[in-house]
Amino acid sequence: MAAERMADKGEDPRRATPAATPSAAPAVVPSAAHAGPAAEPPVPPARPLDSIDRDILRILQTDGRASIRSVAERVHVSRANAYARINRLVEDGVIRGFGARVDHERAGQGASAYITLKIVQNSWRTVREQLQALPGATHIALVSGDFDVLLLVHTPDNRALRELVLTRIQSIPEVLSTRTLLVFEETDLGPRPDRPAELA
């Protein structure tokens, strides 16, 4: 994907701790130390999925508005069975919600960018809460490598994007530096009926 660097915030010489370095860890899963001192409550393991569960997931990923009756007919189970299975998938956190896939440009969000952030060690949860509140933020990830956080944003135009980066993100005390990669074109690779191998 074509991209362009837009902004870069220098490190604060007053900081007492170095930037987090997830790449030094033996696994890509962030350690408790990197994530922060306050541990999140453990999530109970999801129950195993069978082929019908996976078929239901494929249907709902392709069409989140599919009715229980339609789902039941397509996976060859009763409506009560389909309803119970969908409820279980929601309760187990396998299905996290139902929504629409949006063409951001046609919806008035003409500027998109991936923003990389280096943050103070042990500040992930604090930073995540503040990033979640940003207008246009659609995806946030704690990653390993040369930076700590990857953020995807959609804004009405480049001026709004610049304001978001220079005023909102770089004012977060735990953010040491940022780098903005402008998105020139993107393609949604969401589930489609012609991709039957998904979730297999």
mmCIF file of C-alpha atoms in Angstrom:
data_model
loop_
_atom_site.group_PDB
_atom_site.id
_atom_site.type_symbol
_atom_site.label_atom_id
_atom_site.label_comp_id
_atom_site.label_asym_id
_atom_site.label_seq_id
_atom_site.Cartn_x
_atom_site.Cartn_y
_atom_site.Cartn_z
ATOM 1 C CA MET A 1 0.000 0.000 0.000
ATOM 2 C CA ALA A 2 1.316 3.367 -0.965
ATOM 3 C CA ALA A 3 1.914 5.502 2.081
ATOM 4 C CA GLU A 4 3.572 8.706 3.121
ATOM 5 C CA ARG A 5 5.145 9.826 6.392
ATOM 6 C CA MET A 6 3.359 12.889 7.665
ATOM 7 C CA ALA A 7 4.369 13.672 11.260
ATOM 8 C CA ASP A 8 7.057 12.732 13.710
ATOM 9 C CA LYS A 9 7.130 13.631 17.386
ATOM 10 C CA GLY A 10 10.541 13.503 19.069
ATOM 11 C CA GLU A 11 11.189 11.671 22.311
ATOM 12 C CA ASP A 12 10.861 13.547 25.569
ATOM 13 C CA PRO A 13 14.319 13.789 27.225
ATOM 14 C CA ARG A 14 12.651 14.129 30.638
ATOM 15 C CA ARG A 15 11.170 10.638 30.604
ATOM 16 C CA ALA A 16 12.512 8.331 33.276
ATOM 17 C CA THR A 17 11.771 5.049 31.532
ATOM 18 C CA PRO A 18 12.678 3.927 28.003
ATOM 19 C CA ALA A 19 10.121 3.307 25.315
ATOM 20 C CA ALA A 20 8.560 -0.120 25.410
ATOM 21 C CA THR A 21 10.303 -2.704 23.258
ATOM 22 C CA PRO A 22 7.879 -5.566 22.630
ATOM 23 C CA SER A 23 10.243 -7.060 20.043
ATOM 24 C CA ALA A 24 12.611 -8.055 22.842
ATOM 25 C CA ALA A 25 10.024 -10.460 24.223
ATOM 26 C CA PRO A 26 10.219 -14.104 23.090
ATOM 27 C CA ALA A 27 6.588 -14.045 21.912
ATOM 28 C CA VAL A 28 4.481 -11.507 20.064
ATOM 29 C CA VAL A 29 1.884 -11.545 22.852
ATOM 30 C CA PRO A 30 2.621 -8.501 25.063
ATOM 31 C CA SER A 31 3.851 -9.273 28.549
ATOM 32 C CA ALA A 32 2.026 -8.159 31.677
ATOM 33 C CA ALA A 33 4.837 -5.703 32.359
ATOM 34 C CA HIS A 34 4.403 -4.062 28.972
ATOM 35 C CA ALA A 35 0.629 -3.998 29.237
ATOM 36 C CA GLY A 36 0.702 -2.140 32.540
ATOM 37 C CA PRO A 37 0.498 -2.781 36.252
ATOM 38 C CA ALA A 38 -3.270 -3.295 36.413
ATOM 39 C CA ALA A 39 -4.056 -6.806 35.176
ATOM 40 C CA GLU A 40 -7.337 -7.279 33.329
ATOM 41 C CA PRO A 41 -9.676 -10.031 34.576
ATOM 42 C CA PRO A 42 -9.115 -13.337 32.768
ATOM 43 C CA VAL A 43 -11.550 -14.145 29.974
ATOM 44 C CA PRO A 44 -13.101 -17.631 30.270
ATOM 45 C CA PRO A 45 -12.142 -19.904 27.368
ATOM 46 C CA ALA A 46 -14.643 -20.156 24.542
ATOM 47 C CA ARG A 47 -16.345 -23.477 24.041
ATOM 48 C CA PRO A 48 -15.183 -25.489 20.995
ATOM 49 C CA LEU A 49 -16.869 -24.682 17.695
ATOM 50 C CA ASP A 50 -18.291 -27.356 15.424
ATOM 51 C CA SER A 51 -18.921 -27.135 11.692
ATOM 52 C CA ILE A 52 -22.406 -25.666 12.179
ATOM 53 C CA ASP A 53 -21.047 -22.913 14.435
ATOM 54 C CA ARG A 54 -18.458 -22.056 11.797
ATOM 55 C CA ASP A 55 -21.092 -21.998 9.064
ATOM 56 C CA ILE A 56 -23.182 -19.620 11.178
ATOM 57 C CA LEU A 57 -20.171 -17.346 11.645
ATOM 58 C CA ARG A 58 -19.519 -17.309 7.892
ATOM 59 C CA ILE A 59 -23.127 -16.361 7.191
ATOM 60 C CA LEU A 60 -23.231 -13.572 9.786
ATOM 61 C CA GLN A 61 -19.857 -12.170 8.704
ATOM 62 C CA THR A 62 -21.127 -11.962 5.141
ATOM 63 C CA ASP A 63 -24.573 -10.631 6.096
ATOM 64 C CA GLY A 64 -24.976 -9.349 9.652
ATOM 65 C CA ARG A 65 -28.674 -8.698 8.960
ATOM 66 C CA ALA A 66 -29.478 -12.339 8.197
ATOM 67 C CA SER A 67 -32.544 -13.497 10.133
ATOM 68 C CA ILE A 68 -32.520 -16.421 12.529
ATOM 69 C CA ARG A 69 -34.864 -18.259 10.166
ATOM 70 C CA SER A 70 -32.547 -17.689 7.197
ATOM 71 C CA VAL A 71 -29.498 -18.814 9.163
ATOM 72 C CA ALA A 72 -31.304 -21.917 10.436
ATOM 73 C CA GLU A 73 -32.389 -22.907 6.938
ATOM 74 C CA ARG A 74 -28.921 -22.431 5.482
ATOM 75 C CA VAL A 75 -27.170 -24.540 8.136
ATOM 76 C CA HIS A 76 -30.020 -27.102 8.298
ATOM 77 C CA VAL A 77 -30.977 -26.781 11.956
ATOM 78 C CA SER A 78 -34.118 -25.611 13.740
ATOM 79 C CA ARG A 79 -34.651 -21.928 14.474
ATOM 80 C CA ALA A 80 -34.402 -22.671 18.209
ATOM 81 C CA ASN A 81 -31.057 -24.408 17.657
ATOM 82 C CA ALA A 82 -29.724 -21.536 15.534
ATOM 83 C CA TYR A 83 -30.911 -18.980 18.104
ATOM 84 C CA ALA A 84 -29.226 -20.888 20.954
ATOM 85 C CA ARG A 85 -25.994 -21.245 19.016
ATOM 86 C CA ILE A 86 -25.824 -17.540 18.133
ATOM 87 C CA ASN A 87 -26.518 -16.614 21.763
ATOM 88 C CA ARG A 88 -23.718 -18.933 22.901
ATOM 89 C CA LEU A 89 -21.302 -17.413 20.373
ATOM 90 C CA VAL A 90 -22.166 -13.963 21.727
ATOM 91 C CA GLU A 91 -21.842 -15.050 25.371
ATOM 92 C CA ASP A 92 -18.467 -16.683 24.694
ATOM 93 C CA GLY A 93 -17.188 -13.519 23.017
ATOM 94 C CA VAL A 94 -16.724 -15.215 19.655
ATOM 95 C CA ILE A 95 -19.226 -12.770 18.161
ATOM 96 C CA ARG A 96 -18.289 -9.351 19.530
ATOM 97 C CA GLY A 97 -21.088 -7.419 17.849
ATOM 98 C CA PHE A 98 -23.021 -6.789 14.671
ATOM 99 C CA GLY A 99 -22.316 -3.864 12.387
ATOM 100 C CA ALA A 100 -21.989 -2.535 8.866
ATOM 101 C CA ARG A 101 -18.838 -2.401 6.754
ATOM 102 C CA VAL A 102 -18.582 1.227 5.728
ATOM 103 C CA ASP A 103 -17.008 2.885 2.705
ATOM 104 C CA HIS A 104 -15.366 5.676 4.686
ATOM 105 C CA GLU A 105 -14.706 7.920 1.711
ATOM 106 C CA ARG A 106 -18.354 7.834 0.595
ATOM 107 C CA ALA A 107 -19.353 8.430 4.223
ATOM 108 C CA GLY A 108 -17.425 11.700 4.276
ATOM 109 C CA GLN A 109 -14.212 10.385 5.796
ATOM 110 C CA GLY A 110 -11.908 11.136 2.884
ATOM 111 C CA ALA A 111 -8.547 10.932 4.704
ATOM 112 C CA SER A 112 -7.282 7.691 6.205
ATOM 113 C CA ALA A 113 -3.980 6.916 7.895
ATOM 114 C CA TYR A 114 -2.128 4.329 9.899
ATOM 115 C CA ILE A 115 -0.360 5.978 12.821
ATOM 116 C CA THR A 116 2.470 4.260 14.669
ATOM 117 C CA LEU A 117 3.214 5.241 18.240
ATOM 118 C CA LYS A 118 6.052 4.671 20.674
ATOM 119 C CA ILE A 119 4.783 4.852 24.235
ATOM 120 C CA VAL A 120 6.142 4.888 27.760
ATOM 121 C CA GLN A 121 6.664 1.410 29.139
ATOM 122 C CA ASN A 122 3.731 -0.015 31.139
ATOM 123 C CA SER A 123 1.330 2.608 29.779
ATOM 124 C CA TRP A 124 -0.582 0.530 27.192
ATOM 125 C CA ARG A 125 -3.924 0.458 28.988
ATOM 126 C CA THR A 126 -3.832 4.173 29.741
ATOM 127 C CA VAL A 127 -2.935 5.029 26.142
ATOM 128 C CA ARG A 128 -5.523 2.625 24.737
ATOM 129 C CA GLU A 129 -8.339 4.305 26.682
ATOM 130 C CA GLN A 130 -7.366 7.711 25.304
ATOM 131 C CA LEU A 131 -6.989 6.442 21.735
ATOM 132 C CA GLN A 132 -10.405 4.775 21.871
ATOM 133 C CA ALA A 133 -11.951 8.186 22.567
ATOM 134 C CA LEU A 134 -10.469 9.750 19.417
ATOM 135 C CA PRO A 135 -12.902 10.625 16.622
ATOM 136 C CA GLY A 136 -12.356 8.402 13.604
ATOM 137 C CA ALA A 137 -10.248 5.752 15.374
ATOM 138 C CA THR A 138 -11.283 2.363 13.995
ATOM 139 C CA HIS A 139 -8.526 -0.067 14.963
ATOM 140 C CA ILE A 140 -5.912 -0.097 17.731
ATOM 141 C CA ALA A 141 -3.280 -2.781 18.250
ATOM 142 C CA LEU A 142 -0.358 -3.336 20.620
ATOM 143 C CA VAL A 143 2.394 -4.801 18.445
ATOM 144 C CA SER A 144 5.983 -5.943 18.486
ATOM 145 C CA GLY A 145 8.719 -4.341 16.415
ATOM 146 C CA ASP A 146 10.111 -0.839 15.999
ATOM 147 C CA PHE A 147 7.015 0.800 17.505
ATOM 148 C CA ASP A 148 4.478 -0.164 20.158
ATOM 149 C CA VAL A 149 1.016 0.771 18.907
ATOM 150 C CA LEU A 150 -0.632 0.758 15.478
ATOM 151 C CA LEU A 151 -3.691 2.979 15.056
ATOM 152 C CA LEU A 152 -6.004 3.264 12.041
ATOM 153 C CA VAL A 153 -8.006 6.485 11.727
ATOM 154 C CA HIS A 154 -10.469 7.969 9.242
ATOM 155 C CA THR A 155 -11.046 11.738 9.154
ATOM 156 C CA PRO A 156 -12.963 14.123 6.861
ATOM 157 C CA ASP A 157 -9.790 15.607 5.324
ATOM 158 C CA ASN A 158 -6.043 16.079 5.786
ATOM 159 C CA ARG A 159 -6.542 19.152 7.948
ATOM 160 C CA ALA A 160 -8.639 17.143 10.410
ATOM 161 C CA LEU A 161 -6.056 14.369 10.283
ATOM 162 C CA ARG A 162 -3.241 16.790 11.062
ATOM 163 C CA GLU A 163 -5.241 18.213 13.970
ATOM 164 C CA LEU A 164 -5.891 14.724 15.288
ATOM 165 C CA VAL A 165 -2.201 13.788 15.214
ATOM 166 C CA LEU A 166 -0.566 17.037 16.279
ATOM 167 C CA THR A 167 -3.130 18.185 18.828
ATOM 168 C CA ARG A 168 -4.859 15.108 20.196
ATOM 169 C CA ILE A 169 -2.461 12.175 19.920
ATOM 170 C CA GLN A 170 0.829 13.973 20.536
ATOM 171 C CA SER A 171 -0.638 15.665 23.614
ATOM 172 C CA ILE A 172 -1.046 12.295 25.352
ATOM 173 C CA PRO A 173 1.756 12.326 27.973
ATOM 174 C CA GLU A 174 2.603 8.633 27.534
ATOM 175 C CA VAL A 175 3.106 8.995 23.754
ATOM 176 C CA LEU A 176 6.814 9.482 23.016
ATOM 177 C CA SER A 177 6.708 9.663 19.221
ATOM 178 C CA THR A 178 4.385 9.155 16.283
ATOM 179 C CA ARG A 179 4.670 8.481 12.575
ATOM 180 C CA THR A 180 1.754 8.909 10.191
ATOM 181 C CA LEU A 181 1.315 6.835 7.029
ATOM 182 C CA LEU A 182 -1.292 8.254 4.660
ATOM 183 C CA VAL A 183 -3.536 5.672 3.006
ATOM 184 C CA PHE A 184 -4.005 6.366 -0.706
ATOM 185 C CA GLU A 185 -6.305 3.407 -1.404
ATOM 186 C CA GLU A 186 -7.673 0.518 0.625
ATOM 187 C CA THR A 187 -9.614 -2.668 -0.060
ATOM 188 C CA ASP A 188 -11.880 -4.345 2.475
ATOM 189 C CA LEU A 189 -11.067 -8.068 2.570
ATOM 190 C CA GLY A 190 -14.105 -8.979 4.646
ATOM 191 C CA PRO A 191 -15.725 -12.418 4.319
ATOM 192 C CA ARG A 192 -17.396 -13.142 1.004
ATOM 193 C CA PRO A 193 -19.492 -16.071 -0.226
ATOM 194 C CA ASP A 194 -16.781 -16.924 -2.768
ATOM 195 C CA ARG A 195 -14.239 -17.562 0.013
ATOM 196 C CA PRO A 196 -15.562 -20.790 1.570
ATOM 197 C CA ALA A 197 -12.238 -21.703 3.208
ATOM 198 C CA GLU A 198 -12.594 -19.014 5.883
ATOM 199 C CA LEU A 199 -13.005 -20.248 9.448
ATOM 200 C CA ALA A 200 -12.460 -23.820 8.259
#
